[in-house]
Coordinates of C-alpha atoms and ligand atoms in Angstrom, one line a residue:
M1 CA -31.5 -68.5 14.1
E2 CA -31.5 -68.0 10.6
I3 CA -32.5 -64.3 9.3
I4 CA -34.8 -63.8 6.9
V5 CA -35.0 -60.3 5.5
K6 CA -37.5 -59.7 2.7
S7 CA -36.3 -56.2 2.2
S8 CA -34.5 -54.1 -0.4
D9 CA -34.0 -51.3 1.6
D10 CA -30.5 -51.6 3.3
A11 CA -31.7 -49.6 6.8
V12 CA -33.6 -52.7 7.3
A13 CA -31.1 -54.8 6.4
A14 CA -28.7 -53.0 9.0
L15 CA -31.1 -53.4 11.6
C16 CA -32.6 -56.7 11.7
P17 CA -29.4 -58.3 12.8
V18 CA -29.9 -55.7 16.0
A19 CA -33.4 -57.7 16.6
E20 CA -31.6 -60.5 16.1
S21 CA -29.2 -59.9 19.1
E22 CA -31.6 -58.5 21.6
G23 CA -34.2 -61.2 20.7
I24 CA -36.6 -59.5 19.2
A25 CA -39.1 -61.0 17.0
T26 CA -39.9 -58.4 13.7
V27 CA -42.2 -58.7 11.6
F28 CA -40.1 -60.9 8.9
D29 CA -39.8 -63.2 12.0
R30 CA -43.5 -63.1 12.3
Y31 CA -43.4 -64.0 8.8
K32 CA -41.5 -67.3 9.0
A33 CA -43.5 -68.5 12.1
Q34 CA -46.4 -68.6 9.8
Q35 CA -45.4 -70.5 7.2
P36 CA -46.7 -72.3 5.2
Q37 CA -49.7 -70.0 5.3
C38 CA -53.2 -71.2 5.3
G39 CA -54.3 -72.5 1.4
F40 CA -58.3 -72.2 2.2
G41 CA -57.5 -68.8 3.4
S42 CA -54.8 -67.9 0.8
L43 CA -57.7 -68.9 -2.0
G44 CA -60.8 -67.1 -0.3
L45 CA -62.2 -70.3 0.6
C46 CA -62.4 -70.0 4.1
C47 CA -65.8 -69.2 5.8
R48 CA -66.1 -68.1 9.5
I49 CA -69.7 -65.5 8.7
C50 CA -71.5 -68.1 11.1
W51 CA -71.1 -70.2 14.1
K52 CA -72.4 -73.4 12.2
G53 CA -68.8 -72.5 10.7
P54 CA -65.6 -72.6 10.1
C55 CA -66.6 -74.1 6.9
R56 CA -63.8 -74.8 3.9
V57 CA -64.1 -75.8 0.2
D58 CA -61.9 -78.2 -1.1
P59 CA -59.9 -76.6 -3.7
F60 CA -59.1 -79.6 -5.5
G61 CA -62.7 -81.5 -5.4
D62 CA -62.0 -84.4 -3.3
G63 CA -63.8 -83.0 -0.3
P64 CA -66.9 -80.7 0.7
S65 CA -67.7 -78.5 -2.3
E66 CA -70.2 -76.8 0.0
G67 CA -70.4 -74.6 3.1
I68 CA -73.0 -76.4 6.2
C69 CA -75.5 -73.8 4.9
G70 CA -74.9 -74.4 1.1
A71 CA -72.7 -71.6 0.4
N72 CA -70.8 -72.5 -2.7
R73 CA -66.7 -71.6 -3.3
D74 CA -68.6 -68.9 -5.9
T75 CA -70.3 -67.1 -2.8
I76 CA -67.9 -67.7 -0.2
V77 CA -65.0 -66.1 -2.5
A78 CA -67.3 -63.1 -3.6
R79 CA -68.3 -62.3 -0.3
N80 CA -64.8 -62.6 1.4
V81 CA -63.3 -60.3 -1.0
A82 CA -66.8 -57.7 -0.9
R83 CA -66.5 -57.6 3.2
M84 CA -62.8 -56.5 2.5
M85 CA -64.1 -53.7 0.6
A86 CA -66.6 -52.4 2.9
A87 CA -63.8 -52.7 5.6
G88 CA -61.5 -50.3 3.5
A89 CA -64.5 -48.1 2.7
A90 CA -65.0 -47.5 6.3
A91 CA -61.3 -46.8 7.2
H92 CA -61.0 -44.0 4.6
S93 CA -64.3 -43.0 5.6
E94 CA -64.0 -43.1 9.3
H95 CA -60.9 -40.5 8.6
G96 CA -62.8 -38.6 6.5
R97 CA -65.4 -38.4 8.6
H98 CA -63.2 -37.1 11.4
I99 CA -61.8 -34.4 9.3
A100 CA -65.2 -33.3 8.2
L101 CA -66.8 -32.8 11.9
A102 CA -63.9 -31.3 12.8
M103 CA -63.8 -28.7 9.7
Q104 CA -67.7 -27.8 10.6
R105 CA -66.4 -26.8 14.1
V106 CA -63.7 -24.7 13.2
G107 CA -66.4 -22.9 11.2
K108 CA -68.2 -22.4 14.1
G109 CA -64.9 -21.0 16.2
E110 CA -65.1 -23.7 18.5
L111 CA -61.3 -25.5 17.9
P112 CA -58.5 -22.5 18.4
A113 CA -56.2 -25.1 17.5
Y114 CA -57.2 -25.3 13.7
Q115 CA -57.4 -22.8 11.2
I116 CA -58.3 -23.0 7.2
R117 CA -54.8 -22.7 6.1
D118 CA -56.0 -22.8 2.2
P119 CA -58.9 -20.5 1.8
K120 CA -58.2 -20.5 -2.1
K121 CA -58.6 -24.7 -1.7
L122 CA -61.8 -23.9 0.6
T123 CA -63.6 -21.5 -2.0
A124 CA -62.2 -23.9 -4.9
I125 CA -64.0 -26.6 -3.0
A126 CA -66.9 -24.9 -2.2
E127 CA -67.3 -24.0 -6.1
R128 CA -67.1 -27.9 -6.6
L129 CA -69.9 -28.6 -4.5
Q130 CA -72.3 -26.0 -6.0
I131 CA -72.0 -24.2 -2.8
D132 CA -72.9 -20.5 -2.9
T133 CA -70.0 -18.3 -1.7
K134 CA -70.7 -15.3 -2.3
D135 CA -70.4 -12.9 1.0
K136 CA -69.3 -15.3 3.3
S137 CA -66.4 -15.5 5.5
V138 CA -64.0 -18.1 5.6
L139 CA -65.5 -19.7 8.5
Q140 CA -68.7 -19.3 7.3
L141 CA -67.8 -21.2 4.6
A142 CA -66.0 -24.0 6.3
H143 CA -69.1 -24.6 7.8
D144 CA -71.2 -24.9 5.2
V145 CA -68.5 -27.1 3.1
A146 CA -68.3 -29.8 6.2
T147 CA -72.2 -29.6 6.4
K148 CA -72.6 -30.7 3.0
T149 CA -69.8 -32.7 2.9
L150 CA -71.4 -34.6 6.0
E151 CA -74.4 -35.5 4.0
D152 CA -72.6 -37.9 1.6
Y153 CA -72.9 -39.9 5.2
Q154 CA -76.4 -39.0 5.9
N155 CA -78.5 -38.7 2.2
Q156 CA -81.1 -41.5 2.0
D157 CA -82.4 -40.9 -1.3
H158 CA -81.0 -43.8 -3.7
H159 CA -81.6 -41.5 -6.8
K160 CA -79.0 -39.0 -5.7
G161 CA -75.2 -40.3 -5.7
C162 CA -72.7 -38.9 -3.1
H163 CA -71.7 -35.4 -3.8
W164 CA -67.9 -35.8 -3.8
I165 CA -68.4 -38.7 -6.1
S166 CA -70.5 -36.3 -8.7
A167 CA -68.1 -33.6 -8.1
S168 CA -65.0 -35.5 -9.0
V169 CA -65.1 -37.8 -12.5
P170 CA -66.5 -37.3 -15.6
K171 CA -70.0 -37.3 -16.4
K172 CA -69.3 -40.2 -18.6
R173 CA -68.3 -41.7 -16.0
L174 CA -71.1 -41.3 -13.5
D175 CA -73.7 -42.3 -15.9
R176 CA -71.8 -45.8 -16.6
L177 CA -72.1 -46.2 -13.0
A178 CA -75.1 -45.0 -12.3
K179 CA -76.4 -47.7 -15.1
L180 CA -74.5 -50.7 -13.6
G181 CA -76.3 -49.6 -10.1
V182 CA -72.8 -49.2 -8.2
L183 CA -73.2 -45.3 -7.9
P184 CA -72.8 -44.8 -4.1
H185 CA -75.4 -42.6 -2.5
N186 CA -74.1 -42.7 1.2
I187 CA -71.4 -44.0 2.7
D188 CA -72.0 -45.5 5.5
A189 CA -75.3 -47.2 4.4
T190 CA -73.1 -48.5 1.3
V191 CA -71.3 -50.2 4.0
A192 CA -74.1 -51.1 6.4
Q193 CA -75.3 -52.9 2.9
I194 CA -72.4 -55.0 2.2
M195 CA -72.4 -56.4 5.6
A196 CA -76.3 -56.7 5.5
R197 CA -76.0 -58.7 2.0
T198 CA -73.1 -61.0 2.6
H199 CA -74.5 -62.0 6.2
I200 CA -76.0 -65.3 6.1
G201 CA -79.0 -66.4 4.4
C202 CA -78.7 -63.5 2.1
D203 CA -77.3 -62.3 -1.0
A204 CA -75.8 -66.0 -2.5
E205 CA -75.3 -64.7 -6.2
P206 CA -71.9 -64.3 -6.4
G207 CA -72.0 -61.4 -9.0
N208 CA -74.3 -59.8 -7.4
V209 CA -71.9 -59.5 -4.2
F210 CA -69.3 -58.6 -6.3
L211 CA -70.9 -55.4 -7.9
G212 CA -72.2 -54.3 -3.9
G213 CA -68.8 -54.5 -3.0
I214 CA -67.6 -52.5 -6.2
K215 CA -70.6 -50.1 -5.0
G216 CA -68.6 -50.0 -1.2
A217 CA -65.7 -49.5 -3.3
L218 CA -66.8 -46.1 -4.8
A219 CA -68.2 -45.1 -1.5
D220 CA -64.4 -45.7 -0.5
F221 CA -63.2 -43.1 -3.4
N222 CA -66.1 -40.6 -2.1
G223 CA -64.7 -41.1 1.2
M224 CA -61.1 -40.8 0.9
S225 CA -61.9 -37.9 -1.7
L226 CA -63.3 -35.5 0.7
A227 CA -60.9 -36.4 3.4
T228 CA -57.9 -35.1 1.1
E229 CA -59.7 -32.0 0.1
L230 CA -60.8 -31.0 3.6
S231 CA -57.4 -31.8 4.8
D232 CA -55.8 -29.0 2.2
A233 CA -58.0 -26.8 3.2
M234 CA -57.6 -26.8 6.3
F235 CA -53.7 -27.4 6.9
G236 CA -52.4 -26.4 3.4
T237 CA -52.8 -27.6 0.3
P238 CA -48.5 -29.3 -1.0
A239 CA -46.7 -27.6 -3.1
P240 CA -43.2 -29.2 -3.8
V241 CA -40.6 -29.1 -0.6
V242 CA -37.0 -31.2 -0.4
T243 CA -36.6 -33.1 2.2
E244 CA -34.9 -36.5 3.3
A245 CA -36.5 -40.1 3.5
N246 CA -35.3 -43.3 5.5
I247 CA -34.1 -44.3 9.0
G248 CA -31.0 -41.9 8.6
V249 CA -33.1 -39.1 9.1
I250 CA -33.6 -40.4 13.6
D251 CA -30.7 -37.8 14.9
R252 CA -29.0 -38.9 18.0
Q253 CA -28.0 -35.6 18.5
S254 CA -32.3 -34.6 19.0
V255 CA -35.4 -35.6 20.6
N256 CA -36.7 -38.0 17.8
I257 CA -40.4 -38.0 18.4
A258 CA -42.1 -40.6 14.9
V259 CA -45.7 -39.7 13.9
N260 CA -47.3 -43.1 12.2
G261 CA -50.5 -43.9 11.2
H262 CA -52.6 -41.8 9.0
N263 CA -54.7 -39.1 10.0
P264 CA -53.4 -35.6 10.2
L265 CA -55.2 -34.0 13.0
L266 CA -52.8 -34.4 15.7
S267 CA -49.8 -34.8 13.8
E268 CA -50.3 -31.6 12.5
V269 CA -50.6 -29.7 16.0
I270 CA -47.6 -31.5 17.2
C271 CA -45.8 -30.1 14.2
D272 CA -47.0 -26.9 15.5
V273 CA -46.1 -27.4 19.2
S274 CA -42.6 -29.0 18.6
R275 CA -41.3 -25.4 17.5
E276 CA -42.5 -23.8 20.8
M277 CA -41.5 -27.1 22.8
N278 CA -37.7 -27.2 21.0
Q279 CA -36.2 -25.2 23.8
A280 CA -37.1 -27.6 26.6
A281 CA -35.5 -30.4 24.5
I282 CA -32.3 -28.3 24.4
D283 CA -32.6 -27.9 28.0
A284 CA -33.1 -31.5 28.3
G285 CA -29.7 -31.8 27.0
A286 CA -30.7 -32.6 23.3
P287 CA -28.4 -29.9 21.3
G288 CA -30.5 -30.5 18.6
G289 CA -34.2 -29.8 19.7
I290 CA -36.6 -32.0 18.8
N291 CA -36.7 -33.7 15.4
I292 CA -40.2 -35.1 14.2
V293 CA -40.2 -37.9 12.0
G294 CA -42.5 -39.4 9.6
I295 CA -43.8 -43.3 9.5
C296 CA -46.0 -44.5 7.0
C297 CA -48.8 -42.1 6.1
T298 CA -49.0 -39.7 8.8
G299 CA -45.4 -39.5 7.7
N300 CA -46.5 -38.4 3.8
E301 CA -48.8 -36.0 5.3
V302 CA -46.3 -33.9 7.4
M303 CA -43.5 -34.7 4.7
M304 CA -45.5 -32.8 2.2
R305 CA -47.1 -30.1 4.0
H306 CA -44.0 -29.3 6.0
G307 CA -41.1 -31.0 4.7
V308 CA -40.6 -33.0 7.9
P309 CA -38.8 -36.6 6.7
L310 CA -39.5 -39.7 6.1
A311 CA -38.0 -42.4 8.7
T312 CA -39.8 -45.7 6.9
N313 CA -42.7 -46.6 5.6
Y314 CA -45.4 -49.9 6.4
L315 CA -43.7 -53.2 7.0
S316 CA -40.4 -51.2 8.3
Q317 CA -42.0 -49.2 11.2
E318 CA -40.6 -51.3 13.6
M319 CA -37.0 -50.8 12.4
A320 CA -37.5 -47.0 13.6
I321 CA -37.3 -48.3 17.3
L322 CA -34.5 -50.9 16.7
T323 CA -32.7 -47.4 16.2
G324 CA -31.9 -47.2 20.1
A325 CA -32.8 -43.2 19.5
L326 CA -36.2 -43.2 19.0
D327 CA -37.8 -41.7 22.2
A328 CA -41.7 -42.0 21.4
M329 CA -43.6 -43.3 18.8
V330 CA -46.8 -41.3 18.5
V331 CA -49.5 -43.4 16.7
D332 CA -53.1 -42.3 15.4
V333 CA -55.2 -44.7 13.4
Q334 CA -54.5 -47.7 10.5
C335 CA -51.4 -49.8 9.5
I336 CA -50.1 -49.6 13.1
M337 CA -48.4 -52.8 14.0
P338 CA -49.1 -54.3 17.5
S339 CA -45.9 -55.7 18.1
L340 CA -44.6 -51.9 18.3
P341 CA -45.4 -51.2 22.4
Q342 CA -43.4 -54.8 23.0
I343 CA -40.2 -53.5 20.9
G344 CA -40.6 -50.2 22.7
D345 CA -40.0 -51.7 26.1
C346 CA -36.9 -53.3 25.1
F347 CA -35.6 -49.6 24.8
H348 CA -36.5 -46.7 26.5
T349 CA -38.9 -45.5 23.5
E350 CA -42.6 -44.4 24.5
V351 CA -45.0 -45.6 22.4
I352 CA -48.1 -43.6 22.7
T353 CA -51.8 -44.1 21.4
T354 CA -53.9 -41.5 20.6
M355 CA -57.1 -42.3 19.5
A356 CA -59.6 -43.7 21.8
D357 CA -61.1 -46.5 19.0
N358 CA -57.1 -47.7 18.5
K359 CA -55.2 -48.8 21.4
M360 CA -52.5 -51.3 22.2
Q361 CA -51.8 -53.5 24.6
G362 CA -48.9 -52.3 26.5
A363 CA -48.7 -48.6 24.9
R364 CA -49.5 -45.2 26.9
H365 CA -52.6 -43.9 26.0
V366 CA -52.9 -40.1 25.9
D367 CA -56.8 -39.6 24.4
F368 CA -57.0 -37.1 21.5
C369 CA -59.7 -34.8 20.9
E370 CA -59.2 -31.7 18.3
D371 CA -60.8 -29.6 21.6
N372 CA -57.7 -30.7 23.6
A373 CA -55.4 -30.9 20.6
T374 CA -53.0 -28.7 21.8
A375 CA -52.4 -30.2 25.3
T376 CA -52.4 -33.7 23.9
A377 CA -49.1 -32.3 21.6
R378 CA -47.3 -30.8 24.5
K379 CA -48.0 -34.0 26.7
V380 CA -46.9 -36.7 24.1
I381 CA -43.8 -34.0 23.2
Q382 CA -43.1 -34.0 27.0
F383 CA -43.2 -38.1 27.3
A384 CA -40.6 -37.8 24.7
I385 CA -38.4 -35.3 26.4
D386 CA -38.4 -37.5 29.5
A387 CA -37.9 -40.6 27.7
Y388 CA -34.8 -39.2 26.2
G389 CA -33.4 -38.9 29.3
R390 CA -33.8 -42.6 29.5
R391 CA -31.9 -43.7 26.3
D392 CA -28.9 -46.3 26.4
A393 CA -25.8 -44.7 24.4
N394 CA -24.7 -48.6 24.2
K395 CA -28.3 -49.5 22.5
I396 CA -27.9 -46.8 19.7
N397 CA -27.5 -47.9 16.0
I398 CA -28.8 -45.3 13.3
P399 CA -27.3 -46.8 9.8
D400 CA -26.2 -43.6 7.7
I401 CA -28.8 -44.1 5.3
K402 CA -30.9 -41.6 4.1
R403 CA -32.2 -39.8 0.3
T404 CA -33.1 -36.6 -0.9
A405 CA -36.4 -36.5 -1.8
V406 CA -39.1 -33.7 -3.4
V407 CA -42.1 -34.3 -2.5
G408 CA -45.6 -32.3 -2.3
F409 CA -47.0 -32.7 -6.0
S410 CA -50.8 -32.2 -5.1
A411 CA -53.0 -31.7 -8.8
E412 CA -52.4 -28.2 -8.0
A413 CA -48.7 -28.2 -7.8
V414 CA -48.9 -30.3 -10.4
M415 CA -51.4 -27.8 -12.5
D416 CA -48.7 -24.7 -11.3
A417 CA -46.0 -26.2 -12.6
L418 CA -47.6 -27.0 -15.9
A419 CA -48.7 -23.2 -15.9
Q420 CA -44.9 -22.1 -15.6
V421 CA -44.7 -23.8 -19.5
D422 CA -48.3 -22.3 -20.4
A423 CA -50.2 -19.5 -18.3
V424 CA -53.4 -19.3 -20.4
D425 CA -53.6 -23.1 -21.0
P426 CA -51.7 -25.3 -18.2
L427 CA -53.1 -28.5 -19.7
K428 CA -52.3 -28.3 -23.0
P429 CA -48.5 -29.1 -22.5
L430 CA -49.4 -32.1 -20.8
L431 CA -51.6 -33.0 -23.5
D432 CA -49.7 -32.2 -25.9
H433 CA -46.6 -34.4 -24.5
I434 CA -49.1 -37.3 -24.6
V435 CA -50.1 -36.8 -27.9
T436 CA -46.9 -36.3 -29.6
G437 CA -45.5 -39.6 -27.5
N438 CA -43.1 -38.1 -25.2
I439 CA -45.2 -39.5 -22.6
Q440 CA -46.5 -42.4 -23.6
G441 CA -49.1 -42.5 -20.6
I442 CA -49.5 -42.3 -16.9
A443 CA -49.1 -44.7 -13.6
L444 CA -50.2 -44.3 -10.4
F445 CA -48.4 -46.6 -7.8
A446 CA -50.4 -47.1 -4.5
G447 CA -50.7 -49.2 -1.9
C448 CA -48.5 -50.7 1.2
N449 CA -45.6 -53.1 1.8
N450 CA -46.4 -56.9 1.9
T451 CA -44.5 -59.8 3.4
Q452 CA -45.4 -61.8 0.4
S453 CA -43.0 -60.1 -1.6
V454 CA -39.3 -58.4 -1.0
Q455 CA -40.3 -54.8 0.8
D456 CA -39.9 -51.7 -2.2
E457 CA -38.1 -54.1 -4.4
S458 CA -41.3 -54.5 -7.0
Y459 CA -42.2 -50.9 -6.6
Q460 CA -38.6 -49.9 -8.0
K461 CA -38.4 -52.7 -10.9
I462 CA -41.7 -51.5 -12.2
A463 CA -41.3 -47.9 -12.3
K464 CA -37.8 -48.2 -13.6
T465 CA -39.3 -50.1 -16.4
L466 CA -42.4 -47.9 -16.8
A467 CA -40.0 -44.6 -16.8
A468 CA -37.5 -46.2 -19.6
N469 CA -40.9 -46.4 -21.5
N470 CA -41.4 -42.5 -21.1
V471 CA -44.5 -43.2 -18.5
L472 CA -45.2 -40.3 -16.0
L473 CA -45.1 -41.7 -12.7
L474 CA -47.1 -40.9 -9.6
A475 CA -47.2 -42.5 -6.1
T476 CA -49.0 -42.3 -3.0
G477 CA -48.7 -43.7 1.1
C478 CA -46.1 -46.4 1.6
G479 CA -45.6 -46.9 -2.5
A480 CA -44.7 -43.1 -2.3
G481 CA -41.9 -44.3 0.8
A482 CA -40.4 -46.5 -1.0
F483 CA -39.7 -44.5 -4.2
A484 CA -38.7 -41.8 -1.1
K485 CA -36.5 -44.2 0.8
N486 CA -34.7 -45.8 -2.2
G487 CA -33.9 -42.7 -4.3
L488 CA -35.9 -42.7 -7.3
M489 CA -38.4 -39.4 -5.9
N490 CA -34.8 -37.2 -6.5
Q491 CA -33.4 -35.4 -10.0
Q492 CA -30.7 -37.8 -10.1
A493 CA -33.1 -40.7 -10.6
T494 CA -34.7 -38.4 -13.6
E495 CA -31.5 -38.3 -15.0
L496 CA -30.7 -42.0 -14.2
Y497 CA -33.9 -43.7 -15.2
A498 CA -36.3 -41.6 -17.1
G499 CA -36.8 -42.2 -21.5
E500 CA -35.8 -39.9 -23.4
G501 CA -38.8 -38.2 -24.3
L502 CA -39.8 -38.6 -20.5
K503 CA -36.6 -36.9 -19.4
A504 CA -37.2 -34.0 -21.4
V505 CA -40.6 -33.0 -20.3
L506 CA -39.7 -33.5 -16.3
T507 CA -36.8 -31.3 -17.1
A508 CA -38.7 -28.6 -19.3
V509 CA -41.5 -28.4 -16.6
G510 CA -38.9 -28.6 -13.7
E511 CA -36.6 -25.8 -15.1
A512 CA -39.7 -23.5 -16.0
A513 CA -41.0 -23.8 -12.4
G514 CA -37.7 -22.6 -10.9
L515 CA -36.3 -26.2 -9.7
N516 CA -32.8 -25.8 -11.3
G517 CA -33.1 -28.7 -13.1
P518 CA -36.2 -31.8 -13.8
L519 CA -39.3 -32.8 -11.8
P520 CA -38.2 -36.0 -9.6
L521 CA -39.1 -39.1 -11.5
V522 CA -41.7 -40.4 -9.4
L523 CA -44.4 -37.2 -8.3
H524 CA -45.5 -37.4 -4.3
M525 CA -49.2 -37.2 -4.3
G526 CA -49.5 -37.6 -0.6
S527 CA -50.6 -40.3 1.7
C528 CA -52.8 -43.7 0.5
V529 CA -56.0 -41.2 1.1
D530 CA -55.1 -38.7 -1.3
N531 CA -54.8 -41.3 -4.1
S532 CA -57.7 -39.1 -5.2
R533 CA -55.4 -36.6 -6.3
A534 CA -54.2 -38.6 -9.2
I535 CA -58.2 -39.0 -10.7
T536 CA -58.5 -34.9 -10.5
L537 CA -55.6 -34.9 -12.8
A538 CA -57.2 -37.7 -15.3
T539 CA -60.5 -36.4 -14.8
A540 CA -59.2 -32.8 -16.0
L541 CA -57.2 -34.8 -19.4
A542 CA -60.5 -36.8 -19.7
N543 CA -62.9 -33.9 -19.6
R544 CA -60.9 -32.1 -22.0
L545 CA -60.6 -34.7 -24.3
N546 CA -64.4 -35.2 -24.0
V547 CA -63.6 -39.0 -22.9
D548 CA -64.2 -41.3 -20.0
L549 CA -61.3 -42.5 -17.5
S550 CA -61.2 -45.7 -19.3
D551 CA -60.0 -44.4 -22.5
L552 CA -57.1 -42.4 -21.0
P553 CA -53.6 -44.1 -21.0
L554 CA -53.8 -44.5 -17.6
V555 CA -53.0 -47.5 -15.4
A556 CA -52.7 -48.1 -11.9
S557 CA -50.2 -50.4 -10.0
A558 CA -50.2 -51.7 -6.3
P559 CA -47.5 -54.0 -6.1
E560 CA -47.5 -55.0 -2.3
A561 CA -51.4 -54.7 -1.6
M562 CA -52.4 -55.8 1.5
S563 CA -54.4 -54.4 3.8
E564 CA -58.6 -53.8 2.9
K565 CA -57.9 -50.4 2.6
A566 CA -55.6 -51.1 -0.5
V567 CA -58.8 -53.8 -1.7
A568 CA -61.4 -50.8 -1.8
I569 CA -58.6 -48.7 -3.7
A570 CA -58.0 -51.2 -6.4
S571 CA -61.4 -51.5 -6.9
W572 CA -62.5 -47.8 -7.2
S573 CA -60.0 -48.0 -9.8
V574 CA -61.2 -50.7 -11.9
G575 CA -65.0 -49.4 -11.2
L576 CA -63.6 -45.9 -12.5
G577 CA -61.9 -47.6 -15.2
I578 CA -58.6 -47.9 -14.8
P579 CA -56.8 -51.2 -15.6
T580 CA -55.2 -51.4 -12.1
H581 CA -51.9 -53.8 -11.3
L582 CA -51.8 -56.0 -8.6
G583 CA -48.7 -57.5 -7.4
T584 CA -50.2 -59.7 -4.8
M585 CA -51.9 -62.9 -5.6
P586 CA -55.7 -61.6 -4.1
H587 CA -57.6 -64.4 -1.8
V588 CA -60.2 -65.1 -4.5
T589 CA -58.3 -67.6 -6.8
G590 CA -60.5 -70.5 -5.2
S591 CA -63.2 -69.8 -7.3
Q592 CA -63.2 -69.4 -11.3
V593 CA -66.3 -67.1 -11.2
V594 CA -65.0 -64.4 -9.3
T595 CA -61.2 -64.6 -10.6
E596 CA -63.0 -64.3 -14.1
L597 CA -64.8 -61.6 -13.2
M598 CA -62.3 -59.9 -11.7
T599 CA -59.6 -60.2 -14.6
E600 CA -62.1 -60.1 -17.7
G601 CA -65.8 -59.3 -16.6
T602 CA -64.8 -55.7 -15.2
K603 CA -63.8 -54.9 -18.4
D604 CA -66.4 -55.1 -20.3
L605 CA -68.9 -53.7 -17.0
F606 CA -66.2 -50.6 -16.2
G607 CA -63.4 -50.5 -18.9
G608 CA -60.9 -51.0 -16.1
Y609 CA -59.9 -54.3 -14.9
Y610 CA -57.7 -56.3 -12.1
L611 CA -54.3 -57.3 -13.7
V612 CA -52.4 -60.0 -11.3
E613 CA -49.2 -60.6 -12.0
T614 CA -46.5 -61.0 -9.0
D615 CA -43.4 -61.0 -11.4
P616 CA -42.2 -57.0 -11.2
D617 CA -40.8 -57.5 -14.8
L618 CA -43.3 -58.8 -16.4
A619 CA -45.6 -56.5 -14.3
G620 CA -44.0 -53.5 -15.5
E621 CA -43.9 -55.2 -19.3
K622 CA -47.7 -55.8 -19.2
L623 CA -48.1 -52.3 -17.8
V624 CA -46.6 -50.7 -20.9
E625 CA -48.3 -52.5 -23.1
V626 CA -51.8 -51.8 -21.6
I627 CA -51.0 -48.2 -22.3
R628 CA -49.4 -48.4 -26.0
N629 CA -53.3 -50.6 -26.5
K630 CA -54.7 -47.4 -24.8
R631 CA -53.1 -45.5 -27.2
L632 CA -54.1 -46.8 -29.8
G633 CA -58.0 -46.7 -29.0
L634 CA -57.5 -43.0 -28.8
G635 CA -55.7 -42.7 -32.3
I636 CA -52.4 -41.5 -31.3
Ligands
SF4_701 FE1 -70.2 -72.1 6.8 FE2 -72.3 -71.2 5.5 FE3 -71.8 -70.7 7.7 FE4 -70.5 -70.0 6.2 S1 -71.7 -69.0 6.0 S2 -69.5 -70.4 8.6 S3 -70.4 -71.2 4.6 S4 -72.6 -72.4 7.5

């Protein structure tokens, strides 16, 4: 069998032959087995919305031009992409709701496993939400913040925008969104409305359907903003920490437990409990004790708050099991491959699901809720310790590949670092450097891995082009994982790849912040739910300059966008006025109307637009050009 490895990660190249020799199919094999992929689906021209279907519209005009109900290519494509935005918004917002409900109960003193670890952030959030903080205890304030947050899932007044988006973007942007009728008033209602209007026989006007989708994407922004901010208050606001990334962080001498998924509610407690159970692991024969490693965005969450090393990102999650030294993989929600239990069965690895609404065939399930958080954490750690005893030494193969990564640059951490340069006016040094051109602009890398690309490769190529052109780089999610694993999130990368102006700024700020060298080339802002952190920073800049977000030399890039969540993120980024690169061909090109609306029409509507370019070299050049034009618009 020919081994196809569409990855630039050396660890993946080292472990795929192990899969082959064991007769295990990985994501790369399954990708190959799917070729050629459905052309109708790739163009967005397949409709499965009702049981008269599925219907397909012929892209070449030879066959049917409409579905059985009469829906044409534009309606079908618009419905499909709007539904993706709704699913993304639902995913992030469920995550946010889970955190908000937990915080409300923390405020009532009902969840002893959790605390408010950052009361300063809690107060700052309360003030942003215009909650009276006077004479309130930390717990009272937590309750009030959570309660007001939950109103964003309940408000029925269409004229009132959700609290979180209203408190998070410039007024000019809010007014523009309100005028277009896309400002969400209620996350749940907005998602439900997209599902309702895209039901058979409802909204068939493609532009109207698409704008409904954008409203859902902005509800996604609202949900992810609240998830990030409340998590910071409960678990701590990230600050820079030095750690390591890539598969070599799995330790032969330790009980290795990978936390995989997105929601920090259980992984935080696993980190706490692992310290008290460390001796039990040593007693079981593992001299290194317990070694927690991260995968995907749960990995980002514990990496930025505890310095837990990152084993890998989305596409290579199966590789962690192939090392033969992973004793348990504990998963929560989102982006978890259903193939994991099957691969775990070929080794000794316990694959453990923990959420009642996120189970997998063949996995062990340990039901988690916040009331039993500590007991659940103990249980899964004990399963890992027991599994350690069943390891087959002959199957252990841990490629010695890992890179230093400096992570944890929340918006607050960035402001703290800048405050070391100008304590009175921390934004001033950043603004001054943007005006002088030492920093040409800012790029946020977000999104997933995708088998349509070579894993992690486009991230690195585009980042190097932008860095050489003095663009400040931020990253979240599996994009952040790509940079951390491949050595672009450390000080050496700054020395190697930053243009002179950018290098001088990163060095000055890094030295002032006591890092004995520059800031890393790419600033790690967290998991994919944390993209709102970049908007916090951008909003501060826009407000200071009295401009809208669309006026800033700011771009976003999702070189390997894959999930419905990524579609939602890219779409709110456009809605907030940011030119947003997609390195994956979106499933919309079957409709010229929708394609033109996304790449051109959105410029007039929002100032932001989708910039589709699958060639990473060209994408880097185009993003530099966008930033240059934005600078010209500002007269700098
Ligand atoms: Fe076909 Fe219309 Fe049903 Fe879609 S909604 S499957 S186009 S009949």
